[in-house]
Tab-separated table of C-alpha atoms in Angstrom:
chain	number	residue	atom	x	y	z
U	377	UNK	CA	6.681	22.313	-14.036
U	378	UNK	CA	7.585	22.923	-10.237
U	379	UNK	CA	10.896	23.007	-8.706
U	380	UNK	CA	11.411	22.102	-5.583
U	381	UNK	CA	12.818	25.557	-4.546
U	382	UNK	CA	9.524	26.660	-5.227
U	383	UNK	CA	7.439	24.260	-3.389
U	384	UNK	CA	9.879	24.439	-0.237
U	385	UNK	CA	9.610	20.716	0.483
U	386	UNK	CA	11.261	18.913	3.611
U	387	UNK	CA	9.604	15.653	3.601
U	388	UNK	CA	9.292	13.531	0.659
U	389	UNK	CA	7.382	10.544	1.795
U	390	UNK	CA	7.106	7.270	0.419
U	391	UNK	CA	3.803	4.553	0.111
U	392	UNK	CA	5.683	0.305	0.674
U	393	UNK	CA	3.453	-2.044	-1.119
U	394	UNK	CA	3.972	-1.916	-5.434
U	395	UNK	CA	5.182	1.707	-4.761
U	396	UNK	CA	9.034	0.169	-2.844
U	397	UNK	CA	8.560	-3.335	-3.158
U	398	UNK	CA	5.448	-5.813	-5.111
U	399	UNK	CA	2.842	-6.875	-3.216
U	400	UNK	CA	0.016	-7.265	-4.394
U	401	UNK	CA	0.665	-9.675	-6.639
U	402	UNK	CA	1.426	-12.021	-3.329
U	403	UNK	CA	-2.321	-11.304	-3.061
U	404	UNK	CA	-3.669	-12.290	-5.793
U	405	UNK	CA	-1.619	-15.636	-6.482
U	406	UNK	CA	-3.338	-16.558	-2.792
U	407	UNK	CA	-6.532	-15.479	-3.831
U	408	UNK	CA	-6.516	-17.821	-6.912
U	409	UNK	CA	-5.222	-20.531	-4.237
U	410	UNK	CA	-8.442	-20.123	-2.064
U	411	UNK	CA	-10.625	-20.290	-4.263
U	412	UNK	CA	-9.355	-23.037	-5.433
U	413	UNK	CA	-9.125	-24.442	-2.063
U	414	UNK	CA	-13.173	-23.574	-1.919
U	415	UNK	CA	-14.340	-24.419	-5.775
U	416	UNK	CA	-16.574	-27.342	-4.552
U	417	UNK	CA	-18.976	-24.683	-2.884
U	418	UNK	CA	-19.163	-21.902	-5.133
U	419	UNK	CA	-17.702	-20.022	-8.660
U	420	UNK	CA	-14.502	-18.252	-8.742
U	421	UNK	CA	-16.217	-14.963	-9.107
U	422	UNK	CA	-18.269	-15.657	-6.506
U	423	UNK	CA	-15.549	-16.904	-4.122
U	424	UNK	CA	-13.770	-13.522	-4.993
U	425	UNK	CA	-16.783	-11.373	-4.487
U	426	UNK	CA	-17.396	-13.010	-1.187
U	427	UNK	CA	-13.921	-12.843	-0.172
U	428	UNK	CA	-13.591	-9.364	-0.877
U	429	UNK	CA	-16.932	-8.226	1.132
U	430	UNK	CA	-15.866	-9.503	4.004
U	431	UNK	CA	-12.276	-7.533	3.737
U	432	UNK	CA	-13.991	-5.015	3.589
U	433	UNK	CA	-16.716	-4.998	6.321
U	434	UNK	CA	-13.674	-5.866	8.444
U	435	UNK	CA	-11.710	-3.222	7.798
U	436	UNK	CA	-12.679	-1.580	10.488
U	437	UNK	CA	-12.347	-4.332	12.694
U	438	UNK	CA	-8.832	-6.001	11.362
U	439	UNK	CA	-7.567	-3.397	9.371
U	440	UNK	CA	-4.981	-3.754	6.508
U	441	UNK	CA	-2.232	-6.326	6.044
U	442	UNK	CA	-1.710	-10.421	5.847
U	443	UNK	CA	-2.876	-11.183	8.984
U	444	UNK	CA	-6.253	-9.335	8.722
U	445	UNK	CA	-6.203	-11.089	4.929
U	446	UNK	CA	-6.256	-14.426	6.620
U	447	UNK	CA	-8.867	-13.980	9.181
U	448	UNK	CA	-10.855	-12.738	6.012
U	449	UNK	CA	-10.302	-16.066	4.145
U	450	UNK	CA	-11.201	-18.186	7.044
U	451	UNK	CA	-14.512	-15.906	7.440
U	452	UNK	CA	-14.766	-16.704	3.860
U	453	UNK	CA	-14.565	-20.130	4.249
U	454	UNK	CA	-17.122	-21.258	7.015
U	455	UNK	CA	-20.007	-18.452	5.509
U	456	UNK	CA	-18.965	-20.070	1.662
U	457	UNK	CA	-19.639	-23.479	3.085
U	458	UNK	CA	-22.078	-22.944	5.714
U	459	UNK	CA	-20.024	-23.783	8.725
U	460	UNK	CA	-19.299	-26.761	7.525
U	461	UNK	CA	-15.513	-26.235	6.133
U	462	UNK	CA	-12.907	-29.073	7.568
U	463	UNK	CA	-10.684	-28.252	9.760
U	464	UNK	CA	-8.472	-29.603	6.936
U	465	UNK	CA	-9.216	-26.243	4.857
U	466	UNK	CA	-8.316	-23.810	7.359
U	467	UNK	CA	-4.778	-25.240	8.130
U	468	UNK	CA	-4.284	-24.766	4.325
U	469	UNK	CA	-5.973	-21.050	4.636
U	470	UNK	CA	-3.394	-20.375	7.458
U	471	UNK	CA	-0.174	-21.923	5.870
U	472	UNK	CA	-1.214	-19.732	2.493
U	473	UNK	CA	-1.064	-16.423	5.003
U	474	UNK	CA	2.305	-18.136	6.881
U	475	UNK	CA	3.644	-18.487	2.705
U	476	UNK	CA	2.254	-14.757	1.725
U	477	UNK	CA	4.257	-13.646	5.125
U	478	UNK	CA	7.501	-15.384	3.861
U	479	UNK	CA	7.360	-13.885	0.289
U	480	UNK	CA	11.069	-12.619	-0.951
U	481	UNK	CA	11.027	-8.935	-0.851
U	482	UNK	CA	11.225	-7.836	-4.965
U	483	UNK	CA	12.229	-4.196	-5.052
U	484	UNK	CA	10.463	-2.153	-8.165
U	485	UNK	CA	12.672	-0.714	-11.068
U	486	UNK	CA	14.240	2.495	-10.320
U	487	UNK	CA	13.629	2.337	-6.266
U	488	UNK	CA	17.487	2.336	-4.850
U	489	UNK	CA	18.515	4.663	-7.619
U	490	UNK	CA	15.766	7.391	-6.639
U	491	UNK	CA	16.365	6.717	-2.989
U	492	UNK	CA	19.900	7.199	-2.718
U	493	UNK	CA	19.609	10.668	-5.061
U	494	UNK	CA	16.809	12.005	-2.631
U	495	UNK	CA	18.837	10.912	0.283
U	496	UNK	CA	20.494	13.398	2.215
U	497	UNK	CA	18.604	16.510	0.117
U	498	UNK	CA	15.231	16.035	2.231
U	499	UNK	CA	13.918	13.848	4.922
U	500	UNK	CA	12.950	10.635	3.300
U	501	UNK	CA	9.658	8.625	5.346
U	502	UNK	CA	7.748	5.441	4.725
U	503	UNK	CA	3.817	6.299	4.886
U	504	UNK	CA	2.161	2.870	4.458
U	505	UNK	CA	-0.988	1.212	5.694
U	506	UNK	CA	-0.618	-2.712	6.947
U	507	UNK	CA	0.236	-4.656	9.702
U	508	UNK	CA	3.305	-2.781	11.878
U	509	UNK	CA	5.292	-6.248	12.103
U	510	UNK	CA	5.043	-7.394	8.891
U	511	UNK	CA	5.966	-3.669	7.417
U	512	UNK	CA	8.931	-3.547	9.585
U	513	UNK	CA	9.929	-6.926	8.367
U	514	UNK	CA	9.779	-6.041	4.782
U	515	UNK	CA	11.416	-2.602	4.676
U	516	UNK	CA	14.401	-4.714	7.266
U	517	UNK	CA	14.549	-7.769	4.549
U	518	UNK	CA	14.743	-4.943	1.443
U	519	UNK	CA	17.642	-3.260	2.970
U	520	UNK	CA	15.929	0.629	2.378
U	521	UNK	CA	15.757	1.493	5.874
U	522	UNK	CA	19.012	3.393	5.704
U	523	UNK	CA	17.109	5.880	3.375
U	524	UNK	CA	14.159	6.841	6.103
U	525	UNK	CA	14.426	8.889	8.951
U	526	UNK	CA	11.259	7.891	10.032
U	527	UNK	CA	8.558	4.842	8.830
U	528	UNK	CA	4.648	5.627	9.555
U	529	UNK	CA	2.410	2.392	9.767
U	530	UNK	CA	-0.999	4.146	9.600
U	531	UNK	CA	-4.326	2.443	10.615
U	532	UNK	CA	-5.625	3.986	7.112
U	533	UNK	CA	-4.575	7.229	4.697
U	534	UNK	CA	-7.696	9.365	5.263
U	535	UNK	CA	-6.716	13.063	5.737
U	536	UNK	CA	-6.846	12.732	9.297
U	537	UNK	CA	-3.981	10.323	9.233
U	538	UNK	CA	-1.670	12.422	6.949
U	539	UNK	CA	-2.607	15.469	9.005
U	540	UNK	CA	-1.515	13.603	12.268
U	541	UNK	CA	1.644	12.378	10.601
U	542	UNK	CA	2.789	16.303	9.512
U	543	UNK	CA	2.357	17.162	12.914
U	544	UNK	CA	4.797	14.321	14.309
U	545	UNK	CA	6.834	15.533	11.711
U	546	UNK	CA	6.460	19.302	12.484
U	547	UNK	CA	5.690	20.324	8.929
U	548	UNK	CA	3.142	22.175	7.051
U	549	UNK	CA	0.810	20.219	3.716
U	550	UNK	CA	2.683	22.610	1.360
U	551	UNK	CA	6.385	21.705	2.832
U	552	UNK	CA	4.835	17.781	2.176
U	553	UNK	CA	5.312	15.742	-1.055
U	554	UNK	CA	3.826	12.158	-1.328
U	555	UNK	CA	4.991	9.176	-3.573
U	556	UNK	CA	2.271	5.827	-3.957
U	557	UNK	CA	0.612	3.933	-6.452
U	558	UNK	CA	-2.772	4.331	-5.162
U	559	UNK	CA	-4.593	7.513	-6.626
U	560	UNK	CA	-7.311	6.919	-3.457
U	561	UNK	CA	-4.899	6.701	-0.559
U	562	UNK	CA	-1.278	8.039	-1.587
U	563	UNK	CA	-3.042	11.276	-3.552
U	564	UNK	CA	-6.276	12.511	-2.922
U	565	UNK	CA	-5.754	12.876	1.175
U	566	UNK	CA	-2.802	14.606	0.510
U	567	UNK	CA	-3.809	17.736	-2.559
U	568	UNK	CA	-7.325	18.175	0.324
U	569	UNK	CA	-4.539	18.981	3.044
U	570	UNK	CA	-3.254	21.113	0.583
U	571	UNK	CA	0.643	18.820	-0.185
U	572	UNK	CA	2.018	17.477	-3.182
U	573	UNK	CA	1.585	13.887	-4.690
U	574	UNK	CA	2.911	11.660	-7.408
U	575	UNK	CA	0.895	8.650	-8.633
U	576	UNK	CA	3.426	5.833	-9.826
U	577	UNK	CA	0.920	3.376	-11.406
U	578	UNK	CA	1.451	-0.521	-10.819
U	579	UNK	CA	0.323	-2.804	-13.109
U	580	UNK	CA	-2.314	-3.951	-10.880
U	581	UNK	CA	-4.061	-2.615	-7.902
U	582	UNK	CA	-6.316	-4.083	-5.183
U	583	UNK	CA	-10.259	-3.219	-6.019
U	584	UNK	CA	-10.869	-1.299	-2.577
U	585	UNK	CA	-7.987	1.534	-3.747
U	586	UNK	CA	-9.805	1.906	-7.199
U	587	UNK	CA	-11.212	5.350	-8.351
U	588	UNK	CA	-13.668	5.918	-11.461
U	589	UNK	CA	-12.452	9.869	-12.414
U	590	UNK	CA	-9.542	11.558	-13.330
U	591	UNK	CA	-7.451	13.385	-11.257
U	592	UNK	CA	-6.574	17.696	-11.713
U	593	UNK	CA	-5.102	19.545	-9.648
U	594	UNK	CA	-1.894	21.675	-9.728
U	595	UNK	CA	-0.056	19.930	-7.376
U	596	UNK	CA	-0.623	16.652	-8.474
U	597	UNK	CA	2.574	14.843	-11.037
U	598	UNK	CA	1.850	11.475	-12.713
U	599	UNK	CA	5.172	9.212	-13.839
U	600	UNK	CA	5.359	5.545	-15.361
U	601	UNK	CA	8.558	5.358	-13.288
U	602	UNK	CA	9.275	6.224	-9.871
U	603	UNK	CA	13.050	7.491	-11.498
U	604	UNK	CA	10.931	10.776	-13.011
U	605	UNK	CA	10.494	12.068	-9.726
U	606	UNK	CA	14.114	13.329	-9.789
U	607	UNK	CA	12.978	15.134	-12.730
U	608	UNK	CA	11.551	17.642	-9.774
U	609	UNK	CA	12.902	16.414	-7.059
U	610	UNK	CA	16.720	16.582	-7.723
């Protein structure tokens, strides 16, 4: 295995949501509340499938985070019911997106511990997608923000955006090492640009960030705990 002497790292970076701090279980206790809310028009798998086209055709449009989550539902809601929703429904749609906003921030196992052994040894970042306010908010409210010397919102985590975010950071791919839960945007981009990566699975993880093959390459590391990155790391 690969020491860090011999990948030459500077900038271990970091992915927020059910990598730091849970998430998307927020998501999906909502989701089970709207289609709740909506179970007079339709199925709960068909709520859900709905629901989840529509994130994604406005993806583009909204982007990632709560916000864009609750313009989603609201879409949801008048095509689900043909327009015809009450005006009742949507103030429930928008006080479930006030209450996801609100959530307590629950740091994952092992999180602090890792961060405060890394700290000080290379230059810690947050690389995240989601809304810029609400990411700010959470990494504030989780006290971790001591631990970064700099905290990336990105639009997305296509190769583009990592390469963008090495040249803020005036590094090169290999000098790059990347720690997430999603295999699609926290490891692929970053073993194309030619970086590191670590997939830290979380017990669940939103459909859209899913990936049906298995991932090789030689600078790719899989833990169960985010703690076994100090195996290389430290």
């Amino acid at each position: 295995m690969q020491k860090p002497y011999k990948m030459n790292l500077k900038v271990i970076a970091f992915d927020a949501d059910d990598t730091l701090f849970v998430n998307e279980p927020y998501f999906q206790e909502t989701e089970e509340k709207f289609c709740g809310l909506m179970s007079d028009y339709l199925s709960h798998q068909g709520i859900s499938q709905e629901l989840f086209k529509i994130e994604i055709d406005n993806l583009k449009i909204y982007g990632y985070g709560i916000k864009a989550y609750i313009l989603s539902m609201i879409e949801a809601a008048m095509k689900i019911s043909n327009n015809t929703i009450p005006v009742e429904v949507i103030e429930k749609i928008i006080e479930y997106g006030k209450e996801l906003l609100e959530k307590p921030i629950e740091l994952l196992d092992g999180v602090e511990e890792t961060l405060q052994t890394l700290h000080g040894k290379y230059k810690l970042v947050v690389a995240t997608k989601g809304d810029l306010l609400d990411q700010r908010r959470k990494l504030h409210n989780s006290g971790l923000g001591q631990y970064f010397h700099h905290i990336e919102v990105m639009s997305d985590k296509q190769e583009r955006d990592y390469s963008d975010l090495m040249k803020r950071l005036e590094i090169q791919p290999e000098e790059f090492f990347m720690i997430g839960n999603s295999l699609k945007s926290d490891v692929l981009p970053v073993l194309a640009l030619g970086g590191h990566a670590v997939h830290i699975p979380f017990h669940t993880t939103w459909a859209h960030e899913r990936i049906d093959f298995k991932v090789e390459h030689e600078n790719f590391y899989t833990f169960e705990k985010i703690t076994n990155v100090l195996k290389i790391l430290s």
